[in-house]
XYZ file of C-alpha atoms in Angstrom:
709
model
C 193.253 -190.955 -159.247
C 189.432 -191.161 -160.062
C 187.755 -188.837 -162.496
C 184.095 -188.103 -162.488
C 181.663 -186.579 -164.882
C 181.900 -183.084 -163.860
C 180.319 -180.111 -165.650
C 180.681 -178.575 -169.365
C 180.900 -175.036 -167.475
C 183.012 -173.032 -167.355
C 185.802 -173.811 -169.846
C 189.267 -174.422 -168.681
C 190.204 -175.666 -165.353
C 188.091 -174.503 -162.398
C 188.925 -175.405 -158.733
C 185.977 -175.673 -156.473
C 187.824 -175.898 -152.902
C 187.942 -179.839 -153.182
C 188.793 -180.410 -156.716
C 188.997 -179.259 -160.316
C 186.556 -179.523 -163.179
C 188.286 -179.661 -166.662
C 186.127 -178.591 -169.824
C 187.375 -178.648 -173.276
C 185.466 -177.804 -176.510
C 186.413 -180.175 -179.738
C 183.387 -180.995 -182.173
C 185.281 -183.537 -183.973
C 187.737 -185.476 -181.522
C 186.724 -188.937 -180.654
C 188.388 -189.104 -177.193
C 190.529 -186.350 -174.755
C 192.882 -187.412 -172.469
C 193.872 -185.184 -169.406
C 197.335 -185.230 -168.755
C 198.410 -184.283 -164.938
C 201.804 -182.899 -163.999
C 203.755 -182.341 -161.066
C 203.861 -178.526 -160.097
C 207.161 -178.248 -162.077
C 205.305 -179.414 -165.301
C 208.051 -181.908 -165.567
C 206.697 -185.461 -164.915
C 203.300 -186.861 -165.676
C 201.383 -188.126 -162.540
C 198.317 -189.292 -164.249
C 196.412 -189.975 -167.581
C 192.663 -189.705 -167.347
C 190.074 -189.758 -170.068
C 187.525 -187.177 -169.798
C 184.502 -189.034 -169.494
C 181.589 -187.053 -170.708
C 180.996 -184.989 -173.727
C 177.927 -182.355 -173.797
C 177.332 -180.256 -176.731
C 180.917 -181.027 -177.838
C 182.247 -180.011 -174.845
C 184.468 -182.883 -173.209
C 184.424 -182.524 -169.373
C 185.288 -184.198 -166.190
C 185.892 -183.604 -162.136
C 189.108 -184.711 -160.753
C 188.920 -184.678 -156.763
C 191.911 -183.726 -154.844
C 193.277 -181.623 -157.634
C 194.354 -178.253 -156.251
C 195.854 -175.025 -157.738
C 199.394 -175.503 -158.914
C 198.662 -178.580 -160.730
C 200.115 -178.536 -164.077
C 198.233 -180.303 -167.041
C 197.676 -180.563 -170.701
C 195.515 -182.420 -173.338
C 195.867 -185.325 -175.885
C 193.099 -185.171 -178.384
C 192.053 -188.351 -180.441
C 190.522 -188.185 -184.006
C 191.122 -188.311 -187.245
C 194.419 -187.268 -189.163
C 193.115 -186.347 -192.443
C 194.712 -183.027 -193.607
C 192.640 -182.893 -196.756
C 189.332 -183.064 -194.674
C 190.820 -180.506 -192.233
C 191.361 -182.991 -189.457
C 194.865 -182.871 -187.809
C 194.444 -184.825 -184.657
C 197.763 -186.418 -183.186
C 197.350 -187.685 -179.612
C 201.372 -187.707 -179.487
C 201.229 -184.077 -179.096
C 200.523 -182.456 -175.590
C 198.063 -179.516 -176.023
C 197.923 -176.462 -174.237
C 194.178 -175.606 -172.995
C 193.147 -172.392 -174.739
C 191.834 -171.230 -171.348
C 194.759 -171.272 -169.494
C 195.513 -168.303 -167.230
C 198.739 -169.479 -166.096
C 201.969 -171.451 -167.571
C 204.442 -173.584 -166.023
C 207.592 -174.139 -167.961
C 209.120 -172.753 -171.234
C 208.510 -173.324 -174.762
C 211.401 -174.550 -176.784
C 211.751 -175.376 -180.558
C 211.982 -179.224 -181.234
C 211.019 -181.327 -184.364
C 208.508 -183.212 -182.021
C 206.329 -180.185 -182.133
C 205.324 -181.050 -185.708
C 202.710 -183.541 -186.408
C 204.481 -184.708 -189.266
C 207.906 -186.064 -190.256
C 209.685 -182.843 -191.808
C 211.946 -184.953 -193.633
C 209.338 -186.735 -195.179
C 208.629 -185.698 -199.102
C 205.097 -185.454 -198.257
C 205.515 -183.357 -195.379
C 202.311 -182.638 -193.432
C 200.324 -185.460 -195.097
C 202.493 -187.832 -192.952
C 201.835 -188.717 -189.569
C 204.583 -188.214 -186.713
C 204.727 -190.275 -183.462
C 207.328 -188.427 -181.405
C 206.102 -186.757 -178.210
C 206.680 -183.312 -177.632
C 205.626 -182.961 -174.113
C 208.926 -182.178 -172.759
C 209.376 -178.961 -174.746
C 205.845 -177.373 -174.339
C 204.618 -175.251 -171.283
C 201.894 -176.828 -169.261
C 198.683 -175.218 -168.153
C 198.341 -174.579 -164.520
C 195.325 -174.904 -162.225
C 194.622 -171.579 -160.437
C 192.458 -170.212 -157.980
C 189.490 -168.395 -158.988
C 190.038 -164.591 -158.980
C 187.737 -162.021 -158.400
C 186.361 -159.757 -160.855
C 186.603 -155.746 -160.780
C 184.577 -153.343 -162.696
C 187.392 -150.716 -163.435
C 186.443 -151.017 -167.235
C 183.069 -149.780 -166.323
C 183.892 -146.451 -165.463
C 186.752 -145.326 -167.765
C 189.087 -143.015 -166.235
C 189.807 -140.714 -169.174
C 187.046 -139.372 -171.420
C 188.212 -140.050 -175.179
C 188.424 -136.536 -176.115
C 190.987 -135.847 -173.294
C 193.184 -138.962 -174.124
C 196.695 -139.215 -175.155
C 197.859 -142.713 -175.926
C 201.382 -143.776 -175.616
C 202.255 -147.051 -177.319
C 204.953 -148.951 -175.417
C 206.580 -152.395 -175.058
C 206.865 -153.995 -171.548
C 210.510 -155.348 -171.890
C 212.054 -152.386 -174.321
C 210.574 -149.712 -172.109
C 212.309 -150.474 -168.730
C 215.433 -152.940 -169.963
C 217.796 -149.838 -169.579
C 215.775 -147.579 -167.254
C 218.467 -146.523 -164.656
C 215.881 -145.760 -161.956
C 214.192 -149.448 -162.275
C 215.927 -152.163 -159.955
C 217.745 -154.496 -162.398
C 215.809 -157.479 -161.285
C 212.287 -155.696 -162.384
C 213.582 -154.411 -165.651
C 211.580 -155.893 -168.623
C 208.818 -156.947 -166.287
C 205.205 -155.571 -165.505
C 206.463 -154.724 -162.196
C 209.249 -152.773 -163.606
C 206.898 -150.821 -165.914
C 204.801 -149.652 -162.836
C 207.756 -148.450 -160.777
C 207.254 -144.989 -159.566
C 210.141 -143.481 -161.626
C 208.239 -144.816 -164.858
C 204.839 -143.692 -163.752
C 205.829 -140.220 -162.698
C 207.673 -139.637 -166.179
C 204.567 -140.638 -168.012
C 202.421 -138.222 -165.966
C 204.784 -135.291 -166.166
C 205.001 -135.973 -170.047
C 201.144 -135.548 -170.172
C 200.034 -139.352 -170.895
C 196.752 -140.414 -170.034
C 196.520 -143.942 -171.520
C 199.335 -146.432 -172.033
C 198.987 -148.934 -174.987
C 200.816 -152.379 -174.460
C 202.240 -154.515 -177.334
C 201.081 -157.887 -176.785
C 201.280 -159.321 -173.329
C 199.422 -162.521 -174.003
C 201.875 -165.437 -173.931
C 203.679 -165.777 -177.220
C 206.471 -167.765 -178.836
C 209.138 -166.988 -181.475
C 208.386 -168.467 -185.258
C 210.318 -171.238 -186.251
C 212.143 -169.562 -189.174
C 213.268 -166.780 -186.568
C 214.601 -169.595 -184.315
C 216.528 -170.976 -187.293
C 217.932 -167.633 -187.794
C 218.933 -167.066 -184.120
C 216.455 -164.436 -183.699
C 213.241 -163.993 -181.773
C 209.653 -162.375 -181.848
C 210.295 -159.327 -179.920
C 206.929 -157.393 -180.650
C 204.627 -160.547 -179.473
C 202.349 -160.903 -182.321
C 202.656 -164.716 -182.140
C 200.082 -165.956 -179.658
C 200.081 -169.041 -177.992
C 197.524 -168.228 -175.076
C 194.796 -165.666 -174.885
C 194.542 -165.765 -171.229
C 197.940 -166.291 -169.935
C 200.478 -163.228 -169.444
C 203.641 -163.563 -171.145
C 205.973 -165.611 -168.733
C 208.973 -163.387 -169.454
C 207.216 -160.243 -168.263
C 206.316 -161.888 -165.166
C 209.071 -161.382 -162.209
C 207.831 -164.660 -160.823
C 205.138 -166.690 -162.303
C 201.998 -165.174 -160.664
C 199.543 -163.657 -163.421
C 198.518 -161.267 -160.151
C 201.702 -159.248 -161.044
C 199.919 -157.739 -164.082
C 197.008 -157.028 -162.074
C 199.040 -155.132 -159.674
C 200.568 -153.210 -162.362
C 197.181 -152.133 -163.541
C 196.335 -151.243 -160.101
C 199.309 -149.058 -159.986
C 198.549 -147.204 -162.984
C 194.975 -146.640 -162.052
C 195.870 -145.291 -158.683
C 198.142 -142.763 -160.876
C 195.004 -142.014 -163.170
C 196.536 -143.713 -166.068
C 194.731 -146.186 -168.195
C 195.957 -149.481 -169.606
C 194.751 -150.546 -173.165
C 196.245 -154.142 -174.646
C 197.088 -154.549 -178.173
C 195.510 -157.994 -178.717
C 196.125 -160.511 -181.422
C 192.928 -162.610 -182.060
C 193.136 -162.776 -186.077
C 195.725 -165.730 -186.093
C 197.787 -168.139 -183.873
C 201.406 -169.192 -183.528
C 200.557 -172.349 -185.336
C 201.121 -170.745 -188.743
C 200.205 -172.488 -191.783
C 199.733 -176.052 -192.734
C 203.567 -176.576 -192.033
C 203.468 -175.249 -188.652
C 203.659 -177.074 -185.117
C 200.729 -178.513 -183.584
C 200.529 -176.969 -179.910
C 196.808 -176.280 -179.018
C 194.044 -175.265 -181.544
C 195.371 -177.347 -184.600
C 195.254 -180.562 -182.428
C 192.112 -179.832 -180.375
C 189.841 -179.187 -183.388
C 191.574 -177.766 -186.327
C 188.478 -177.626 -188.506
C 186.636 -175.502 -185.978
C 189.313 -173.128 -184.785
C 190.584 -172.090 -188.170
C 189.264 -170.808 -191.444
C 190.562 -173.668 -194.106
C 190.360 -173.292 -197.933
C 187.165 -174.759 -199.027
C 188.590 -176.422 -202.019
C 191.413 -178.207 -199.933
C 191.025 -178.018 -196.393
C 194.663 -179.025 -195.875
C 195.435 -175.364 -196.339
C 194.382 -172.377 -194.401
C 192.939 -168.838 -195.247
C 195.744 -166.535 -194.901
C 193.922 -163.046 -194.504
C 196.223 -162.145 -191.821
C 199.899 -162.521 -193.651
C 200.681 -165.028 -190.879
C 199.855 -168.225 -191.915
C 196.381 -168.831 -190.543
C 193.121 -166.943 -189.590
C 191.123 -167.835 -186.632
C 187.435 -168.898 -187.421
C 185.869 -166.046 -185.578
C 182.449 -166.957 -187.085
C 182.311 -170.162 -185.092
C 180.509 -169.477 -182.133
C 182.981 -171.376 -179.712
C 185.886 -169.679 -181.137
C 184.021 -166.225 -181.019
C 183.145 -167.122 -177.024
C 186.966 -167.752 -176.617
C 187.582 -164.285 -177.927
C 185.122 -162.554 -176.029
C 185.734 -164.766 -172.988
C 189.504 -163.657 -172.977
C 188.421 -159.840 -173.378
C 186.192 -160.248 -170.489
C 188.992 -161.951 -168.433
C 191.480 -159.123 -169.078
C 188.926 -156.300 -168.572
C 187.058 -157.870 -165.409
C 189.834 -159.985 -163.833
C 192.838 -157.845 -164.936
C 191.226 -154.503 -164.991
C 192.411 -153.340 -168.108
C 190.598 -150.241 -169.893
C 190.406 -151.233 -173.538
C 191.920 -153.163 -176.586
C 193.669 -152.174 -179.858
C 192.776 -155.052 -182.144
C 195.311 -156.392 -184.571
C 194.258 -156.683 -188.059
C 190.555 -155.944 -187.036
C 189.144 -156.329 -190.593
C 189.208 -160.096 -189.685
C 186.355 -159.598 -187.272
C 183.940 -157.901 -189.703
C 184.728 -160.153 -192.738
C 181.731 -162.057 -193.685
C 180.808 -164.335 -196.662
C 179.548 -160.982 -198.381
C 182.402 -158.881 -197.512
C 183.045 -156.493 -194.682
C 180.183 -155.461 -192.627
C 180.130 -153.271 -189.525
C 177.162 -155.298 -188.158
C 178.851 -158.242 -188.111
C 178.231 -160.738 -185.339
C 181.259 -160.205 -183.386
C 180.942 -156.428 -183.245
C 177.149 -156.969 -182.045
C 178.391 -159.460 -179.264
C 180.751 -156.729 -178.062
C 178.266 -153.882 -178.243
C 175.818 -155.563 -176.182
C 178.027 -156.933 -173.579
C 177.842 -154.546 -170.507
C 181.743 -155.029 -169.588
C 183.055 -154.928 -173.188
C 180.955 -152.059 -174.732
C 182.215 -149.668 -171.928
C 185.892 -150.412 -172.806
C 187.784 -148.452 -175.113
C 187.952 -150.220 -178.747
C 190.429 -149.462 -181.128
C 190.707 -151.036 -184.619
C 193.684 -151.616 -186.714
C 191.425 -151.301 -189.589
C 193.315 -153.322 -192.149
C 194.546 -156.877 -193.091
C 196.053 -158.506 -196.248
C 192.937 -160.594 -197.091
C 190.287 -159.342 -199.903
C 188.625 -155.996 -199.171
C 191.132 -155.791 -196.242
C 191.340 -152.002 -196.078
C 188.292 -150.835 -194.225
C 189.182 -147.408 -192.490
C 186.114 -145.388 -191.467
C 183.823 -148.270 -191.707
C 183.924 -149.775 -187.962
C 180.964 -149.322 -185.640
C 180.335 -146.200 -183.992
C 181.601 -146.703 -180.461
C 185.071 -147.928 -181.965
C 188.134 -145.737 -182.817
C 190.574 -146.536 -185.284
C 194.227 -146.173 -186.285
C 194.146 -143.488 -189.111
C 196.992 -144.115 -191.405
C 195.589 -141.550 -193.723
C 196.378 -139.049 -191.007
C 199.873 -140.576 -190.617
C 200.628 -140.480 -194.438
C 199.310 -137.005 -195.081
C 201.294 -135.438 -192.271
C 204.488 -137.064 -193.174
C 204.215 -135.862 -196.773
C 203.294 -132.517 -195.823
C 206.631 -132.050 -194.019
C 208.484 -134.048 -196.469
C 207.417 -130.969 -198.532
C 205.319 -132.758 -201.008
C 203.297 -130.254 -203.299
C 199.301 -130.119 -203.290
C 199.065 -131.271 -199.729
C 196.953 -128.589 -198.064
C 193.397 -129.737 -198.627
C 194.423 -133.381 -197.410
C 196.128 -131.730 -194.406
C 193.347 -129.697 -193.324
C 191.189 -132.579 -193.441
C 193.278 -134.482 -191.210
C 193.697 -131.695 -188.674
C 189.814 -131.527 -188.663
C 189.782 -134.737 -187.381
C 189.149 -136.826 -190.560
C 185.405 -136.086 -190.767
C 185.246 -137.123 -194.616
C 186.323 -140.357 -193.329
C 184.199 -140.970 -190.083
C 181.536 -138.314 -189.675
C 179.317 -139.825 -192.570
C 178.318 -142.487 -190.111
C 177.706 -140.322 -187.202
C 180.878 -140.975 -185.381
C 182.863 -138.336 -183.510
C 186.492 -137.033 -183.971
C 187.767 -139.493 -181.357
C 187.230 -142.209 -183.791
C 190.532 -140.896 -185.408
C 193.355 -142.216 -183.579
C 196.062 -140.000 -184.912
C 199.601 -141.234 -185.203
C 202.891 -140.336 -187.073
C 204.758 -143.526 -186.045
C 203.960 -146.858 -184.173
C 205.912 -150.260 -183.448
C 205.503 -151.086 -187.295
C 207.825 -148.735 -189.150
C 210.156 -145.900 -188.764
C 210.696 -144.102 -185.526
C 209.982 -140.261 -185.716
C 213.954 -139.670 -185.346
C 214.414 -142.120 -188.383
C 211.375 -140.474 -190.333
C 213.639 -137.586 -190.745
C 216.830 -139.242 -191.199
C 216.624 -141.946 -193.703
C 215.110 -142.273 -197.198
C 215.385 -146.042 -197.431
C 214.806 -149.084 -194.873
C 217.867 -150.830 -193.462
C 216.365 -154.045 -192.270
C 219.362 -156.161 -193.053
C 219.747 -157.519 -189.613
C 216.310 -159.172 -190.034
C 217.795 -161.760 -192.205
C 215.472 -161.310 -195.001
C 217.851 -159.565 -197.648
C 216.103 -156.141 -196.685
C 212.833 -157.219 -198.330
C 210.640 -157.144 -195.353
C 209.029 -153.765 -193.920
C 207.221 -151.008 -195.803
C 208.629 -149.698 -199.085
C 207.115 -146.428 -199.009
C 207.528 -144.271 -195.769
C 207.213 -140.840 -196.828
C 210.381 -139.944 -195.186
C 213.221 -137.675 -195.729
C 216.869 -137.713 -194.739
C 217.462 -134.076 -195.311
C 220.260 -134.869 -197.572
C 222.172 -137.262 -195.686
C 221.399 -141.219 -195.350
C 221.584 -141.760 -191.519
C 223.642 -140.202 -188.799
C 225.381 -136.798 -189.749
C 227.877 -134.602 -188.340
C 226.734 -131.713 -190.215
C 225.165 -129.027 -187.834
C 222.638 -127.714 -190.382
C 221.448 -131.104 -191.128
C 220.956 -131.896 -187.508
C 219.378 -128.616 -186.714
C 216.828 -129.306 -189.391
C 216.141 -132.914 -188.313
C 215.440 -131.832 -184.856
C 213.143 -128.942 -186.064
C 211.344 -131.352 -188.221
C 210.513 -133.731 -185.051
C 208.926 -130.692 -183.369
C 206.999 -129.961 -186.476
C 205.720 -133.575 -186.405
C 205.034 -133.679 -182.637
C 203.130 -129.996 -182.702
C 201.113 -131.051 -185.562
C 200.132 -134.122 -183.808
C 199.220 -132.167 -180.496
C 196.974 -129.566 -182.296
C 195.033 -132.040 -184.506
C 191.307 -133.014 -183.796
C 191.087 -136.698 -182.819
C 192.968 -138.708 -180.408
C 196.699 -138.467 -180.319
C 198.860 -141.550 -180.103
C 202.781 -141.123 -179.452
C 205.105 -144.037 -179.781
C 207.404 -144.572 -176.808
C 210.927 -143.028 -177.086
C 209.814 -140.739 -180.067
C 209.857 -137.666 -177.274
C 213.456 -138.663 -176.711
C 214.566 -138.934 -180.445
C 214.988 -142.790 -180.165
C 216.594 -144.459 -183.378
C 216.454 -147.966 -184.809
C 219.000 -146.922 -187.322
C 216.663 -147.297 -190.223
C 215.041 -150.553 -189.497
C 211.397 -150.119 -190.244
C 210.447 -153.646 -189.123
C 212.139 -154.441 -186.130
C 209.834 -157.092 -184.924
C 212.627 -159.727 -184.339
C 215.107 -157.425 -182.635
C 215.356 -157.971 -178.743
C 218.325 -155.573 -178.364
C 219.362 -151.934 -178.287
C 217.604 -151.476 -181.634
C 214.332 -151.479 -179.850
C 215.066 -150.698 -176.280
C 214.443 -147.097 -175.055
C 217.935 -145.533 -174.234
C 217.718 -143.466 -171.249
C 220.961 -141.843 -171.442
C 221.393 -138.384 -172.690
C 224.989 -137.432 -173.779
C 224.252 -134.078 -175.366
C 220.929 -133.016 -173.679
C 218.790 -133.487 -177.057
C 216.516 -135.966 -175.214
C 215.892 -133.717 -172.514
C 215.295 -130.849 -174.830
C 212.646 -132.898 -177.045
C 211.098 -134.457 -173.785
C 210.532 -130.808 -172.201
C 208.965 -129.603 -175.804
C 206.808 -132.663 -175.791
C 205.310 -131.513 -172.364
C 204.651 -128.224 -173.329
C 202.571 -129.504 -176.406
C 200.751 -131.871 -174.559
C 200.188 -129.242 -171.617
C 198.802 -126.948 -174.353
C 196.434 -129.456 -175.476
C 195.170 -130.063 -172.020
C 194.683 -126.252 -171.426
C 192.642 -125.669 -174.536
C 189.383 -127.649 -174.699
C 189.060 -126.259 -178.368
C 191.702 -129.112 -179.195
C 189.671 -131.833 -177.506
C 186.664 -131.771 -179.881
C 183.620 -133.738 -179.041
C 182.088 -133.402 -182.242
C 183.028 -131.909 -185.561
C 182.954 -128.320 -186.074
C 181.120 -126.932 -189.152
C 180.060 -123.146 -188.275
C 183.188 -121.188 -187.904
C 181.470 -117.845 -188.094
C 178.974 -118.421 -185.606
C 179.707 -116.201 -182.478
C 177.929 -118.326 -180.123
C 179.907 -121.492 -181.139
C 183.506 -122.638 -181.274
C 184.755 -123.192 -184.790
C 187.739 -123.538 -187.028
C 189.128 -121.174 -189.788
C 191.485 -121.534 -192.263
C 193.572 -118.667 -193.228
C 196.103 -117.771 -196.012
C 199.310 -115.935 -195.588
C 197.556 -112.789 -195.716
C 195.556 -113.639 -192.583
C 192.237 -114.023 -194.474
C 189.889 -116.718 -195.064
C 191.114 -119.501 -197.595
C 189.169 -119.292 -200.811
C 188.707 -122.217 -203.218
C 191.471 -121.275 -205.318
C 193.715 -121.091 -202.512
C 193.434 -124.764 -201.863
C 194.456 -125.654 -205.426
C 197.910 -123.682 -205.281
C 199.826 -126.731 -205.363
C 203.026 -125.034 -204.661
C 201.808 -123.284 -201.400
C 202.824 -124.892 -198.152
C 201.762 -122.202 -195.872
C 198.443 -122.539 -193.756
C 196.954 -120.821 -190.900
C 194.597 -123.048 -188.555
C 192.498 -120.825 -186.336
C 190.497 -122.518 -183.567
C 188.153 -120.417 -181.475
C 186.315 -121.341 -178.133
C 182.763 -120.458 -177.427
C 182.644 -117.262 -175.623
C 183.076 -117.229 -171.623
C 179.149 -116.478 -170.503
C 180.767 -114.284 -167.705
C 183.166 -112.218 -169.835
C 181.739 -112.680 -173.274
C 185.466 -113.097 -174.419
C 186.741 -116.045 -176.483
C 189.974 -117.848 -176.220
C 191.729 -118.433 -179.677
C 194.624 -120.573 -180.759
C 196.361 -119.688 -184.191
C 198.520 -122.597 -185.802
C 200.692 -121.415 -188.624
C 202.253 -124.218 -190.707
C 205.185 -123.471 -193.235
C 206.768 -126.633 -194.812
C 208.258 -124.702 -197.633
C 212.129 -124.708 -197.496
C 212.208 -120.867 -197.325
C 210.892 -118.446 -194.522
C 207.686 -116.825 -195.097
C 205.560 -113.983 -193.640
C 201.888 -114.548 -192.287
C 199.990 -111.549 -191.354
C 198.184 -112.209 -187.986
C 194.351 -111.384 -188.307
C 192.798 -108.602 -186.152
C 190.673 -111.393 -184.237
C 192.297 -111.483 -180.913
C 191.990 -109.082 -178.407
C 194.164 -107.264 -177.361
C 196.538 -109.144 -179.645
C 198.486 -112.272 -180.243
C 201.073 -113.968 -177.950
C 203.574 -116.479 -179.076
C 203.476 -119.852 -177.288
C 205.256 -122.276 -179.444
C 207.971 -122.028 -182.240
C 209.470 -125.222 -183.671
C 212.366 -123.144 -185.069
C 213.002 -122.061 -181.412
C 212.134 -124.346 -178.947
C 212.559 -121.995 -175.964
C 210.390 -119.145 -177.501
C 207.095 -118.809 -175.781
C 208.171 -121.180 -173.064
C 207.752 -118.295 -170.439
C 204.795 -115.877 -169.944
C 207.170 -112.953 -170.754
C 206.492 -113.265 -174.564
C 205.230 -109.624 -175.865
C 201.649 -109.248 -177.096
C 201.656 -108.432 -180.640
C 198.774 -106.097 -181.828
C 197.307 -107.213 -184.870
C 197.170 -106.978 -187.743
C 200.775 -107.387 -187.806
C 203.160 -109.524 -190.011
C 205.575 -112.264 -188.520
C 208.102 -114.296 -190.005
C 208.296 -118.324 -190.173
C 211.540 -119.860 -190.414
C 211.809 -122.627 -193.005
C 210.035 -125.606 -192.263
C 208.787 -124.260 -189.095
C 205.320 -123.886 -187.048
C 204.165 -121.108 -184.943
C 201.263 -121.668 -182.323
C 199.898 -118.441 -180.844
C 197.059 -117.379 -178.358
C 195.237 -114.191 -177.755
C 196.624 -112.108 -175.083
C 194.909 -111.463 -171.783
C 193.942 -108.146 -170.340
C 196.711 -108.901 -167.874
C 199.355 -108.774 -170.821
C 201.242 -105.328 -170.255
C 203.431 -103.401 -172.650
C 202.082 -104.677 -175.879
C 204.622 -104.305 -178.833
C 204.347 -104.864 -182.425
C 207.581 -105.913 -184.282
C 208.624 -104.014 -187.619
C 206.946 -105.360 -190.596
C 209.529 -107.340 -192.983
């Protein structure tokens, strides 16, 4: 084969109908070899030196190389770890821009650029070839771009997010063909889409789908990385999620979701890579240009900045690394059609030499990009680096996972004292955190559980984490979960304990549904899924993580039906879909929020300081209908006390109040025959329960008032 000069753009492998152009960035390499393989990626058929270098981009054009050809790189340069250089041409490296992979990764000692038995470890140079155990990049046809992300399917205020895992959601699904379970095609089966739509979901957030590998320490223990936060390639879909080996399978899944009116958001991991710390393998970035791609300690560049807790941190401030990240985002939004991204450990993107800055270059690049700025952008607003907790400080067009919401609601329903002021702030959309920067309630992604931590069922069933299966002596995972086991750790045959646990799950789901902001539900929580107390199940690719679709006692169906009712209620009442923060509760021309005490009167300052009080009324009033002059009201009553409490319904609703949800009785209010309660009237709330009422309509007949207790 012959190789011509080619062009420095675009990065990666680009087929033009007659041959393929290859372009790779490396500022410190002395030479780059292109290794071509047969379509199976097993036999090397040519090794060619890239002949040109333009602004640190090595490039060459090979006539006759067509789609389906596999390739990798060998990059020459200095091996001086203390200076930050770890070049080793004995290691075959993956193209960072590869959209498709051939072959599977398997762990082997040859992946390490040093002999692990050497006392000096990574300071020694290893000459073993790793080509037999790494996937190869594949030359692909140029795919057409779409513009789905330019026209969001769902306004933020109407969004209901469902966080799920491609493999775990369908692996046991009886209506998904067995051959498709655990794949993109399986996730987009009609039965799955129908379930999500019926539940009331608008937006599906997928745990990482970029190609990833298992960490070496998990491999040694016989475990694997289930969650996927260990990225190998930022462009290629994870091969195990493809039924075949065609990336278009992902795009087809997105198209099916869009046809059903559902959005797709990807959880993306651009803060670190799978190459780990200075003792990790050499698979791609480390061997291409370690000094450029990673943040290294200034005093000794042998070691890596570890703001992620995963061994390394990508050097997002380097122009080419930032370009890699934004090119990847554009690829998934443009070529693959996704609607948004949730950024893992997103503080990394705003950390500068002077600390976190919401005007950091990465945020500005995204904000001016016509495609990316129109996507839904969600930050996990923390990492383990200095000044890592940045909730509320991201740019205006971003939303953020709100752990303050999570912890407050958990503590309230656990029965902690003094929680009412904090609970009210979280129900209000956390304006105390976000509004100061002119942001809207949609900035707050409200969640009770996520992939990381207890499931909803475990939150009310365990006081302690039970992570022994992870092989870390139960030292991993969150220590403080604000959970409560109701007197029995784990499974219980006590009917009273089981009744209380189910009620608390309904309480938590109902609180999520009536809160201002964007609700996020963890897949399986609506079915009572348990991980048996494991709150860090990242390495458990088994029944501990897979959604169980069986329902022997009917409890899953009951909770699913209750969740549907809650999300339907949220959809029916725009007052729960706040576009802006409400601060004028007494304005008759505006909708607002009022906080009521047990007597049905407005809360006064002294009421908020009654630390033992766990009763609160949350009254939301919509703007009057211009045709009738009438307003719809929604009254939510919270009682976290372990005893029943009375609450006086205020004489605000006309002609009275009708119960729509009672978490102590999941069937109450499910029909339209609930009586109209003429206010003022006193109702009783069971211990640890919620009631949601709305004002009766004129059509409601036979109003009745129950006797006061």
